[in-house]
């Protein structure tokens, strides 16, 4: 079972990387890009049969993967993966 | 925006007392608008107005033949000859670092650097003084890693070497860590700029990052003790963008060379508000600002938010009328926003409009200097007692020493400073790891030495003597690299000043710093006060951090605090009395500290330092290391572990002292030196000439540390191993 | 001999390398702003260390699109000598002028300290002038110095003598303990097939002065200057 | 129109960050976690009506956002967003 987790920076918080990437994309001619936010991405492989996988992933995010002060997270679970 | 009624609850939310609000009414003669209330709230906060501390700064010596700028500007300035001067300051970022260690520490570094380059100086070195909770406290690892990474993230990107600092652990910081950041820059005398708005009609230009909703009320946050509500303030966390600041640094130094800049000031705590009012205040002028022109990052920001935002990497500058295009062109070259947002006026009022509507119209002086000055009641803290007054006696000094030395308190700091670029700019002659860092000065044959010091345990037992000793230790660390002190900046970290015990500690510490600096003739040229360092009623130890800058005639990499050659002799300069109260050994054995500190003999301290400086200058010593934390035993072990597998044999005896006092006493005014046997006579004579006790205690040896009088015999590799692991254990 | 030193936004070792080349080694140097579209008349180009574009996204990823990089690419294509140090190396790999990639250090931390490197036998333009057996003591200062390349690329680099420097012990031994960042086969620097484009993570400009008590870098830079 | 892009490290490349996170999760007691890969996550906001958004995003990934030597990318497009 695989969880795909995206960690994003909260909306009002400055995202210097996103800003730099936005500029770079404009310089490269991608003028239709209005905004870029950069976050982190995790693929977490859980052993099959893990009980309450959703609660476990949410806990991992809160305890370790995301910094609740400035980031939020969301994830999807792929039952089939692997 | 609908006009707000100013209610008592709103006033309280802004951290203002009913009395203070009455003073505001009296000063401005009418009810403030919401934005005006916000302005008073930040400008009269403890952080910006120093209302509880200002009355005591008179104890500091701030003048001297070399002082070009004392306290009051963004940073202090000291002449170092050859047309050059150094600009330096230290600041705390304690509360933000506790809430979000990475960004809190990072923006602390960014903020202090802006204070330096806003004056026209190029930052060439940084220091950081860190105090964390007990190593085993569940949050400590997270906080240490976050803070160190944050400092590295910002400082490394800026290309300013982080050449030294300190890392302390004590349970008193469990709920309130200290992150004090120091920066030093260098400039020619004729390149200095000040934060002054002068010249009627001169344009006021906003430069740097866009304004967002970050950090609104950061300054008032730094002025309140923590409670659960602090959690709710989290969205105010400021995020640092060191890349933008690096551009800002280069662009500011470049624009200053055009001659079109009249005054410039960074937007730090209290953001745009503080910079407009302070620049007007220093210039004896007023300003008119249109907030609609301020570049914003978030949609629909209110005037209140724009004024109080603490978004990072922004500056406010006043240019010469007619030359704004030259200024704007430089910022454009560096891809930075730069916008004329207003102009300088007379009349000493700041008028701020938002899309044409007046939102602020206030006289400058009440805002900048009108905050009440409090002389709060001073009391005394209960002296601490020992949790474990009668520990099991130690029978095996050998094992005890190894265990003691293996605690994180002494552990190898390289796990921290190797995360910092400490060599960029290629001036670092003595790298972190010695008593003080030494830099070569670009364009000169001389060098600078830098150190930060404070022993908060001593300050807890006796805030006056503790502060005196912090100054003495800093000066001693400089002496150990051959440097003569030039000046001091300080960061005074204390609890809640409304607690008379804390206020007593504060005033005693200020007097101690003042007296010691006066004695050594070292001016205090800048500094910072951080109150309210307490969580749920538990205060930190009084922690007046001292950063000291010195001058070396000839920077040399070869005298450090490590053994260099087997066969060298070892001596202690200064007298050993075996003082254990407040020592780390006492803390380790008894789980706490207690007792009184002996009288401080500054005259003896000065003479020891003179002997050390001269002996280094004359190349009579091969190494020098001051005795501080952990006493003689730890100093010897440190000289061993920093060397290439050299140890020592100590042949002297604990005369008149217990073995514990002899090994671990932390009497000030002592320095360990090593030297070639043929220099012993001259060193002895030199010491005698200055009436400094000189005690030859043994010699440098290969491979082991032996102190037969107490049956200590340790292999170098064993000592090295516990030292390498001590702090790594906490971090990794 | 005139060296062009490219200044990217966020470069911070530009002045350091200028100081080493000019003040210590007597070369001439001029800075080239990244927005330039042509190079001035120079004999060689240095891409200095630092944090171009803040190292945002990936170190060197954005800088490779700076206008000047087209000119640098043409210069290299015409047989010119290009030296990328640290961030400069990262820019060279990102722009495809050198193979491989520099990933985050094994420790995930920034590392600033002295390491030892040896030149070994390689076709890098400076190698012929360096003692192949000697270990040079040179500082590193980076967070992304962990060199990786596909197996096929690695085989080619070895076969063609394109590995310019490897991390070693003070005694010249190539082992895992001497590898500060997890780099593949202890690789500290690689060069182009013609040996003239060279990228290295260690900073020779930081140990090029008697005044700092460290001069191994001056030998490396001198060997590089002497190849033209 | 918003693109959500995940950049991951190729399977045969060592992922030091993923390894560290895996250890940390185990230390926190999440023993059911078998593997972790760490990557980057981007949210790219395109102006409405951008022609061939999929091709544009793929190009951005190939040119800038991913390093083809060590990384691969995949993305989804949300028509509705904003
Ligand atoms: N946070 C830090 N950043 C950089 N260097 C540090 C830091 N903490 C300690 N160091 C360095 O490690 C060495 C040992 O520190 P410390 O034990 O506090 O020295 P001392 O007791 O001589 O003042 C010093 O060179 C100091 O500058
Ligand atoms: Mg110290």
Short mmCIF file of C-alpha atoms in Angstrom, two decimals, chain D residues 3-79:
data_model
loop_
_atom_site.label_atom_id
_atom_site.label_comp_id
_atom_site.label_asym_id
_atom_site.label_seq_id
_atom_site.Cartn_x
_atom_site.Cartn_y
_atom_site.Cartn_z
CA UNK D 3 -1.10 21.64 -12.46
CA UNK D 4 0.06 19.49 -9.58
CA UNK D 5 3.47 18.13 -10.32
CA UNK D 6 5.41 15.53 -8.35
CA UNK D 7 9.11 15.13 -9.00
CA UNK D 8 10.61 11.93 -7.68
CA UNK D 9 14.09 10.52 -7.60
CA UNK D 10 14.52 7.69 -10.06
CA UNK D 11 14.20 4.23 -8.52
CA UNK D 12 17.81 3.19 -9.09
CA UNK D 13 19.27 6.38 -7.62
CA UNK D 14 20.03 6.42 -3.91
CA UNK D 15 17.71 8.79 -2.06
CA UNK D 16 19.52 9.88 1.12
CA UNK D 17 16.58 11.98 2.27
CA UNK D 18 14.16 9.11 1.87
CA UNK D 19 16.45 6.90 3.88
CA UNK D 20 16.69 9.44 6.68
CA UNK D 21 12.92 9.89 6.79
CA UNK D 22 12.42 6.13 6.87
CA UNK D 23 14.70 5.85 9.89
CA UNK D 24 13.02 8.75 11.61
CA UNK D 25 9.58 7.17 11.06
CA UNK D 26 10.78 3.89 12.48
CA UNK D 27 12.21 5.72 15.48
CA UNK D 28 8.82 7.32 16.01
CA UNK D 29 7.27 3.88 16.13
CA UNK D 30 5.79 3.69 12.62
CA UNK D 31 7.15 0.23 12.09
CA UNK D 32 4.80 -0.64 9.22
CA UNK D 33 6.63 1.73 6.90
CA UNK D 34 8.65 -0.28 4.42
CA UNK D 35 10.10 2.46 2.26
CA UNK D 36 10.07 6.22 1.74
CA UNK D 37 11.02 8.27 -1.29
CA UNK D 38 11.29 12.02 -1.05
CA UNK D 39 10.68 14.37 -3.93
CA UNK D 40 9.40 17.80 -4.76
CA UNK D 41 5.90 19.02 -5.31
CA UNK D 42 4.79 21.99 -7.40
CA UNK D 43 1.51 23.67 -7.86
CA UNK D 44 1.65 25.67 -11.05
CA UNK D 45 -1.22 28.04 -11.74
CA UNK D 46 -1.81 28.54 -15.45
CA UNK D 47 -3.91 31.32 -16.85
CA UNK D 48 -7.30 30.11 -17.95
CA UNK D 49 -7.38 29.33 -21.63
CA UNK D 50 -3.72 28.39 -21.90
CA UNK D 51 -3.33 26.39 -25.08
CA UNK D 52 -2.12 22.80 -24.73
CA UNK D 53 -1.50 23.02 -21.03
CA UNK D 54 -0.31 19.44 -20.86
CA UNK D 55 2.44 19.97 -23.34
CA UNK D 56 3.44 23.19 -21.59
CA UNK D 57 3.71 21.53 -18.20
CA UNK D 58 5.68 18.62 -19.62
CA UNK D 59 8.07 21.10 -21.16
CA UNK D 60 8.50 22.98 -17.91
CA UNK D 61 9.35 19.73 -16.19
CA UNK D 62 11.83 18.70 -18.79
CA UNK D 63 13.54 22.02 -19.10
CA UNK D 64 13.59 23.22 -15.53
CA UNK D 65 11.65 21.50 -12.80
CA UNK D 66 13.19 18.04 -12.99
CA UNK D 67 16.79 17.03 -13.53
CA UNK D 68 16.49 14.20 -16.07
CA UNK D 69 19.73 12.59 -14.86
CA UNK D 70 18.27 11.63 -11.51
CA UNK D 71 14.62 12.60 -11.42
CA UNK D 72 11.33 11.77 -13.10
CA UNK D 73 8.06 13.67 -13.01
CA UNK D 74 4.34 13.16 -13.28
CA UNK D 75 1.49 15.60 -13.01
CA UNK D 76 -2.25 16.10 -13.04
CA UNK D 77 -4.23 19.05 -14.30
CA UNK D 78 -7.17 20.49 -12.38
CA UNK D 79 -9.37 22.35 -14.76
#
